[in-house]
Structure formats: structure tokens, C-alpha cells
mmCIF file of C-alpha atoms in Angstrom:
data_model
loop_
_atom_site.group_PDB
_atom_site.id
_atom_site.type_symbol
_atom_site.label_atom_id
_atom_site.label_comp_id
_atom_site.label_asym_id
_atom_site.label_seq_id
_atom_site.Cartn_x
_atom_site.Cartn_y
_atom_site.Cartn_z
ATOM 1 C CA UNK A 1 2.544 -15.435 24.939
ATOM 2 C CA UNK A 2 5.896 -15.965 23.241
ATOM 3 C CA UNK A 3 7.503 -13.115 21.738
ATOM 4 C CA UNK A 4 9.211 -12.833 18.213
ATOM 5 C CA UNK A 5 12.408 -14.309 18.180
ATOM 6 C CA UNK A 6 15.499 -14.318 15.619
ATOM 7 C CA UNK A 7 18.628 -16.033 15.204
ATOM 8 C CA UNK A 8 21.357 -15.578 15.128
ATOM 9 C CA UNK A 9 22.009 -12.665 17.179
ATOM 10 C CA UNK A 10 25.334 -11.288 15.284
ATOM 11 C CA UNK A 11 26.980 -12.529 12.532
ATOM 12 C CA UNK A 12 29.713 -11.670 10.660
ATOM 13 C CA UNK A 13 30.397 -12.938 6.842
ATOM 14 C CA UNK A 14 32.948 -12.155 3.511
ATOM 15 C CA UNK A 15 31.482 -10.268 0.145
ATOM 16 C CA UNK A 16 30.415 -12.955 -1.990
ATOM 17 C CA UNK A 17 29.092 -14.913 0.584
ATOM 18 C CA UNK A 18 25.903 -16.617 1.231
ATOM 19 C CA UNK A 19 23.583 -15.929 4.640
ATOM 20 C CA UNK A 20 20.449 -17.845 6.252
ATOM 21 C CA UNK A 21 18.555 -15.476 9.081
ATOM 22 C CA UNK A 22 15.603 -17.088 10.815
ATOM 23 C CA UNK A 23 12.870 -15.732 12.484
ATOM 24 C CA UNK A 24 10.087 -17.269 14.554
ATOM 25 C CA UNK A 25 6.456 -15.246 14.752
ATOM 26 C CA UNK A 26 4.236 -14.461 18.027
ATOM 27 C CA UNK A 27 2.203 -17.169 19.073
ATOM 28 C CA UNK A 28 -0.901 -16.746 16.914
ATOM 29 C CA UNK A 29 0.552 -14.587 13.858
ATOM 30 C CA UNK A 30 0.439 -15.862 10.464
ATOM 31 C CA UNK A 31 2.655 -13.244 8.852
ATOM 32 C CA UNK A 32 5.859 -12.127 8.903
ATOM 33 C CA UNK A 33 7.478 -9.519 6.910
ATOM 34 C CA UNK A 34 11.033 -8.637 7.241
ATOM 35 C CA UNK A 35 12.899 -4.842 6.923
ATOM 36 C CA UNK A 36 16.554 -4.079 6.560
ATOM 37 C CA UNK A 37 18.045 -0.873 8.889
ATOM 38 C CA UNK A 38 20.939 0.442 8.287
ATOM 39 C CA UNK A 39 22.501 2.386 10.947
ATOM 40 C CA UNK A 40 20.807 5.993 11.380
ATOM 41 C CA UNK A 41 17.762 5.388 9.401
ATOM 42 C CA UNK A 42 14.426 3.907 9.590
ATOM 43 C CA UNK A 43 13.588 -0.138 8.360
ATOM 44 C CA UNK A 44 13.083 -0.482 4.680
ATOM 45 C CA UNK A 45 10.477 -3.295 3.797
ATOM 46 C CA UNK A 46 12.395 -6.553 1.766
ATOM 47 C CA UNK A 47 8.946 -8.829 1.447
ATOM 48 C CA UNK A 48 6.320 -9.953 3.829
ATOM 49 C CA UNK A 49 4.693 -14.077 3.595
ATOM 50 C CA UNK A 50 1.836 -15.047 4.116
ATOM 51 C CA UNK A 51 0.592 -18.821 3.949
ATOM 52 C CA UNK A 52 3.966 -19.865 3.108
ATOM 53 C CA UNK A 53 3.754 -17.661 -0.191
ATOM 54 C CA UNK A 54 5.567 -14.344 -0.574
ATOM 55 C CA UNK A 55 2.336 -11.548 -0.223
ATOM 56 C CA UNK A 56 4.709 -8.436 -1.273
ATOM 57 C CA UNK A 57 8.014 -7.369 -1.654
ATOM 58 C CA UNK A 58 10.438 -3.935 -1.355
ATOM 59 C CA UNK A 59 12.916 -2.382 -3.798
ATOM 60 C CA UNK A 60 15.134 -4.487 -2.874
ATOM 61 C CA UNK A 61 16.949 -7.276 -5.784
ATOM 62 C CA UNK A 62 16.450 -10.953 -6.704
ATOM 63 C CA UNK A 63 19.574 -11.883 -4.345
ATOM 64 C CA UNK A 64 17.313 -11.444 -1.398
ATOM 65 C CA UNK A 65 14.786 -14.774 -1.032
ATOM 66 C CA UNK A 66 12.678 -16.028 1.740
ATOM 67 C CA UNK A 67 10.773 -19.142 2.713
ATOM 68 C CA UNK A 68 7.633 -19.504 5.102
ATOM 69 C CA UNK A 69 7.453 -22.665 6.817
ATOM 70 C CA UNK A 70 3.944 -24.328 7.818
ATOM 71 C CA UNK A 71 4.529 -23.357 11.764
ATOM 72 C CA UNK A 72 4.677 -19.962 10.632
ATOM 73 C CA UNK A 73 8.595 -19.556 11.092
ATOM 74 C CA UNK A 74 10.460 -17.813 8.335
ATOM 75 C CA UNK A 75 13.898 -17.397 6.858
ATOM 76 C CA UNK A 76 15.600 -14.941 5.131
ATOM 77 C CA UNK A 77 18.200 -15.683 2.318
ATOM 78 C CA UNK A 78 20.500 -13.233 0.468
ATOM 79 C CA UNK A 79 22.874 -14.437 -2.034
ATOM 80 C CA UNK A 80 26.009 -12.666 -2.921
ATOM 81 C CA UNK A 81 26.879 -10.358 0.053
ATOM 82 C CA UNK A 82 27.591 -7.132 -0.833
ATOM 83 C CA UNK A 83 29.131 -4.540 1.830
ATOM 84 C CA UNK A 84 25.811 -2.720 1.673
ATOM 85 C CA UNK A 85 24.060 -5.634 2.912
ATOM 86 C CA UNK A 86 25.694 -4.736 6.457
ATOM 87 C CA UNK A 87 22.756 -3.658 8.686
ATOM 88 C CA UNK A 88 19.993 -4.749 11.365
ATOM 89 C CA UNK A 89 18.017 -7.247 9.863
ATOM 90 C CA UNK A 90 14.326 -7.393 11.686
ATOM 91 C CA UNK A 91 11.507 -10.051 11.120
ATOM 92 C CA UNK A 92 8.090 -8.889 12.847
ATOM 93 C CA UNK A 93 5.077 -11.019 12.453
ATOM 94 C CA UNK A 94 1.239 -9.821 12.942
ATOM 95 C CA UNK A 95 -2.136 -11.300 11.931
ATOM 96 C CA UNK A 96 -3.870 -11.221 8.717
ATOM 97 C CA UNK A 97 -6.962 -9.953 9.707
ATOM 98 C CA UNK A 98 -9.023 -6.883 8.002
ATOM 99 C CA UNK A 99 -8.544 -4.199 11.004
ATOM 100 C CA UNK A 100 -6.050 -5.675 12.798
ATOM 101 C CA UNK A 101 -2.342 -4.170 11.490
ATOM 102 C CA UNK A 102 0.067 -4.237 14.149
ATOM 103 C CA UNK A 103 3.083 -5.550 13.377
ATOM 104 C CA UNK A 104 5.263 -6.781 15.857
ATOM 105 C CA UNK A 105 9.263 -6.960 16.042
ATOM 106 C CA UNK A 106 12.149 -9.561 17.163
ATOM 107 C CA UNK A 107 15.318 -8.468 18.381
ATOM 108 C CA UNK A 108 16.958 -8.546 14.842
ATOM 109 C CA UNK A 109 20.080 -9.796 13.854
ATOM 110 C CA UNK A 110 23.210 -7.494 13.052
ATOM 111 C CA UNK A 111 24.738 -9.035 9.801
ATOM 112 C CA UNK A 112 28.254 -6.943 9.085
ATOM 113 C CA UNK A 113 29.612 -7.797 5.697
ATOM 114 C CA UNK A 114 33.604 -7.373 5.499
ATOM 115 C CA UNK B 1 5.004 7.713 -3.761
ATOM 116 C CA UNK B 2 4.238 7.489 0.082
ATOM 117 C CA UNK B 3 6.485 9.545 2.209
ATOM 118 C CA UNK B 4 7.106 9.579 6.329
ATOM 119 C CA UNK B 5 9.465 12.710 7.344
ATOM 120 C CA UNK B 6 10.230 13.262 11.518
ATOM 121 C CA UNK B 7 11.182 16.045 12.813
ATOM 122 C CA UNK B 8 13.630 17.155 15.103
ATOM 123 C CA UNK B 9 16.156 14.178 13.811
ATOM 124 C CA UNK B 10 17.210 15.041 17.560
ATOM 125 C CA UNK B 11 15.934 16.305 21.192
ATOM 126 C CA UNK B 12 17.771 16.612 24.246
ATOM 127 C CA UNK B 13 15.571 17.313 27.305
ATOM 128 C CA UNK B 14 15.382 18.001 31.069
ATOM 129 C CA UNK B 15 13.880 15.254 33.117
ATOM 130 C CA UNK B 16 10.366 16.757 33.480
ATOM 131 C CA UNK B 17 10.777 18.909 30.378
ATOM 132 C CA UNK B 18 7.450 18.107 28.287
ATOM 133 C CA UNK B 19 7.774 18.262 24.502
ATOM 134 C CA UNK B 20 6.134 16.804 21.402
ATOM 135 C CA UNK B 21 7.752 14.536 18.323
ATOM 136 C CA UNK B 22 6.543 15.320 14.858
ATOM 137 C CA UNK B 23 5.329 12.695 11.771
ATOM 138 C CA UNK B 24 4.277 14.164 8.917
ATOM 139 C CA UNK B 25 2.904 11.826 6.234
ATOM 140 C CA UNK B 26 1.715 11.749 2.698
ATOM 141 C CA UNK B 27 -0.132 8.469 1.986
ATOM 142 C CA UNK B 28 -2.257 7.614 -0.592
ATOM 143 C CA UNK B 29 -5.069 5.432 1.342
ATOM 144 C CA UNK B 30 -3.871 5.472 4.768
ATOM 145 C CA UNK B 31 -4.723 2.112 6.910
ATOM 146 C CA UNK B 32 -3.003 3.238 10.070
ATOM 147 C CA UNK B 33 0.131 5.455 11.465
ATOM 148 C CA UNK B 34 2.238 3.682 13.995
ATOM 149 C CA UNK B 35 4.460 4.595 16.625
ATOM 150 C CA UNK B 36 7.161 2.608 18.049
ATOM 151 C CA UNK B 37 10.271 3.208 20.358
ATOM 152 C CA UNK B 38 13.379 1.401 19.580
ATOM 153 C CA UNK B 39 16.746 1.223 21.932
ATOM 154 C CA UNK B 40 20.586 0.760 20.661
ATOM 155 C CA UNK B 41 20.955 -2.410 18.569
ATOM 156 C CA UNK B 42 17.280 -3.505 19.272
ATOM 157 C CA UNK B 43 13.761 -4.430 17.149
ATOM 158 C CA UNK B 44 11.369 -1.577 17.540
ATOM 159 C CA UNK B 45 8.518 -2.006 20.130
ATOM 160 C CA UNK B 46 4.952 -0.905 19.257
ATOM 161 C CA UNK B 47 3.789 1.786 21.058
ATOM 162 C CA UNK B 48 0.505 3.132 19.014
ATOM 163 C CA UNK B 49 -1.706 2.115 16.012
ATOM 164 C CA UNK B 50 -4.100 5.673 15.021
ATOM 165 C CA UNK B 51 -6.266 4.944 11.976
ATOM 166 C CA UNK B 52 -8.518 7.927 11.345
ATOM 167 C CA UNK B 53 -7.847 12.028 11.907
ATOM 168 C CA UNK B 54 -9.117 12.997 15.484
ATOM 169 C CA UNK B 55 -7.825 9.722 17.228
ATOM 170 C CA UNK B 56 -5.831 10.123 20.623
ATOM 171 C CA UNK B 57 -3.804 7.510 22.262
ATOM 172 C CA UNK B 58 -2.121 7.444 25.371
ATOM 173 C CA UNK B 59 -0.190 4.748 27.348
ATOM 174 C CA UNK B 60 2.087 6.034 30.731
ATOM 175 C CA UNK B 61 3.638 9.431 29.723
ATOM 176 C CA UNK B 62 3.122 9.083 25.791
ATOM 177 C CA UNK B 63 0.593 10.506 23.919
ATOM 178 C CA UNK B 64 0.026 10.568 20.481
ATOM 179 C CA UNK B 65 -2.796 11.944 17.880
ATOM 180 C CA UNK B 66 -3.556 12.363 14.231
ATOM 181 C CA UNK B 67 -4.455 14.950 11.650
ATOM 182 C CA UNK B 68 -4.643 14.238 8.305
ATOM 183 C CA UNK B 69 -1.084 15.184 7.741
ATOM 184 C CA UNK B 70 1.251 14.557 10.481
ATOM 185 C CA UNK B 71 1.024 12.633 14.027
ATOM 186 C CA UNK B 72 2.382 13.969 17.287
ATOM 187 C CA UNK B 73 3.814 11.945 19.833
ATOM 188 C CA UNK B 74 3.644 13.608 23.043
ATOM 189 C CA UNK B 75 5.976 13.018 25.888
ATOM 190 C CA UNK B 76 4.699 14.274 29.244
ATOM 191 C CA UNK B 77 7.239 14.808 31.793
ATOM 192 C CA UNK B 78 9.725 12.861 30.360
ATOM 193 C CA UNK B 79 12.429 10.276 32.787
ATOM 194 C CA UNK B 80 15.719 9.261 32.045
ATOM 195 C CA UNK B 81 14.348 5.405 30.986
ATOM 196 C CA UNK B 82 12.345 7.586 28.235
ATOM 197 C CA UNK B 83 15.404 8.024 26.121
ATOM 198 C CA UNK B 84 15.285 6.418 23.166
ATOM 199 C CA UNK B 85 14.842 6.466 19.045
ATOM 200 C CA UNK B 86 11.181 6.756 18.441
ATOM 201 C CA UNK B 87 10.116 5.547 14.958
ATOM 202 C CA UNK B 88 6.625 6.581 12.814
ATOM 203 C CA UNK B 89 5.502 4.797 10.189
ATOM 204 C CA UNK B 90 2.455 4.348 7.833
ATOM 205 C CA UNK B 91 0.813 1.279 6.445
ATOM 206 C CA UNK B 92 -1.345 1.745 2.979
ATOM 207 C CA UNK B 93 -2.939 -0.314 1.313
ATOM 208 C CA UNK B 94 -0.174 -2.820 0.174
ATOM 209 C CA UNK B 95 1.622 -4.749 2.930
ATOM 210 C CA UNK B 96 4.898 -3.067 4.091
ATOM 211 C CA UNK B 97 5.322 -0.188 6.941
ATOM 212 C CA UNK B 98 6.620 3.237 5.582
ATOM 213 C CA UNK B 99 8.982 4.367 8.298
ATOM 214 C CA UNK B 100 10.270 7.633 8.620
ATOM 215 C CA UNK B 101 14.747 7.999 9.948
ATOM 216 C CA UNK B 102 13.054 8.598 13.609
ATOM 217 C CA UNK B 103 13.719 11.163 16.057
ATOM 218 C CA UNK B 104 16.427 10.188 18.933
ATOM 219 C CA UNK B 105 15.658 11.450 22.461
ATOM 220 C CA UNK B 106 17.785 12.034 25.167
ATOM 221 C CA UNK B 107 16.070 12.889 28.554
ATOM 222 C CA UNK B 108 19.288 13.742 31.218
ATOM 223 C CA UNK B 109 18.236 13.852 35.116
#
């Protein structure tokens, strides 16, 4: 069974800038959600998509966008880069199924905005 | 508004030293409290789903029940490969985990 994966693993980018994460759910998961961490606190939720539509989304602003892809595999867009946006970005996918909640993680990606 | 708070933010301890981790939660409709362990610049890994008061899970030297208020996470005779940031978090009935800041563990030989 193949794990969550992300890419890329680091990246580094300017305020004002424009960033693409991707994220690719466990083998037989047909949602992924994604959560920001900054360093010394817990994720925050950004949205979660399911069928290639977005099924909820955080307090977090219009600069952030996603995209589901038939396979599954997500992406994760934010416009604008502001040094706030530097933090672990983390995709985790899980099934939608009534009873079944687990949510699983990828490695994340470490975005640091300069 | 839902709300996850752990407690200590921090716990040193002995190899062998058993303690416990705290979660209190207030959740309007709660669909399940989860526990996972995360390690410098890493995802979290799922340790625990509970979903009603009363519920017990255990897996190696982690333990962890439910109340209607808070979670423990019991660590029983704790090793050095123990240490790590362990996360709570709570799912209502929307879509998005609640996590709490997470309580970092240090177990020294």
C-alpha cells in the first residue's frame, strides 16, 4: 500500500510570489484535505476535496486555491506570498465513508517565504 | 467554537518513567478524537481514532481513552525512540481536524 506522498520536499520563494505544492493520496482514498503548521503549533485546516470539488474550507483567504485531479492527486496553490505563509504545508488523504475518519499524512513540504 | 487545549506543552522523562498526556476538548457533535505522533520536520502519523466516552486503545506502550471532556494518552514505560511531539485533535461534524499546539516529549536513557 503506497503511502501519501508530497512534493517538493523544501522550497524556498520571494513575497509576492506564486507557489504550486502537490500531493498524492493513499492507494484507495478519495479525499484529501490539506493544513498549514507553523513552527510550534498544531495544523490549521486550509480546505479538504472531495470528487474533484472543494468539500470545505478553513479561515484561511481567497489567495489560497486547490485543484483535485480524477486519480485523486491534489495541488495546492497560494497566490501572493506573504512572509506568514512560511510553514509546513501537509496534505493527508482518507476515505469518504460514514464511520471511517482517519486521516492520513505525507511528509509535508517546508515552504519559507523571504 | 470547537476548542483542543494539551497539556503539559512539555515533558521530560526517565526511560521507564510512566506518565500520561492530557486533551481536553469542547466539541459540539464530536465524530472522533485522534491521536498522532509527529517527529522534527515530519507529517504526523496516526496513532488512535476514540469515538465515544469509555473507549480504550492501546498499540505497544501507548494507551489512550476518552471521557467526555478530555483524552489521555498514556505512555507506559517510555524508551528513548518514544520522544516525540504528540498531537490531539477532534473531528465534528464538518470536515477539518481541530488540533490542539501538542505536547513535546523527551524520554533520556
Amino acid at each position: 500500500e503506497t503511502g501519501v506522498t508530497q512534493s517538493p520536499t523544501h522550497l524556498i520563494k520571494t513575497r509576492g510570489q506564486q507557489v504550486t505544492l502537490r500531493c498524492s493520496s493513499q492507494s484507495g482514498h478519495n479525499t484529501v484535505s490539506w493544513y498549514q503548521q507553523a513552527l510550534g503549533q498544531g495544523p490549521q485546516f486550509i480546505f479538504q476535496y472531495y470528487r474533484e470539488e472543494e468539500n470545505g474550507r478553513g479561515n484561511f483567504p481567497p489567495r489560497f486555491s486547490g485543484l483535485q485531479f480524477p486519480n485523486y492527486s491534489s495541488e495546492l496553490n497560494v497566490n501572493a506570498l506573504e512572509l506568514d505563509d512560511s510553514a509546513l504545508y501537509l496534505c493527508a488523504s482518507s476515505r469518504q465513508r460514514e464511520g471511517f475518519y482517519e486521516q492520513y499524512f505525507g511528509p509535508g513540504t517546508r515552504l519559507t517565504v523571504t | 467554537e470547537d476548542q483542543v487545549t494539551q497539556s503539559p506543552e512539555a515533558l521530560r522523562l526517565q526511560e521507564g518513567e510512566s506518565s500520561s498526556l492530557n486533551c481536553s476538548y469542547t466539541v459540539s457533535g464530536l465524530r472522533g478524537l485522534f491521536w498522532y505522533r509527529q517527529d522534527p520536520g515530519k507529517g504526523p502519523e496516526f496513532l488512535f481514532t476514540l469515538y465515544s466516552a469509555g473507549e480504550e486503545k492501546e498499540k505497544e506502550r501507548l494507551k489512550a481513552t476518552l471521557t467526555k471532556k478530555e483524552s489521555f494518552l498514556h505512555i507506559t514505560a517510555p524508551k528513548p525512540e518514544d520522544s516525540a511531539t504528540y498531537l490531539c485533535a477532534v473531528l465534528n461534524s464538518g470536515y477539518a481536524l481541530n488540533f490542539g499546539k501538542g505536547t513535546s516529549l523527551l524520554v533520556t536513557p
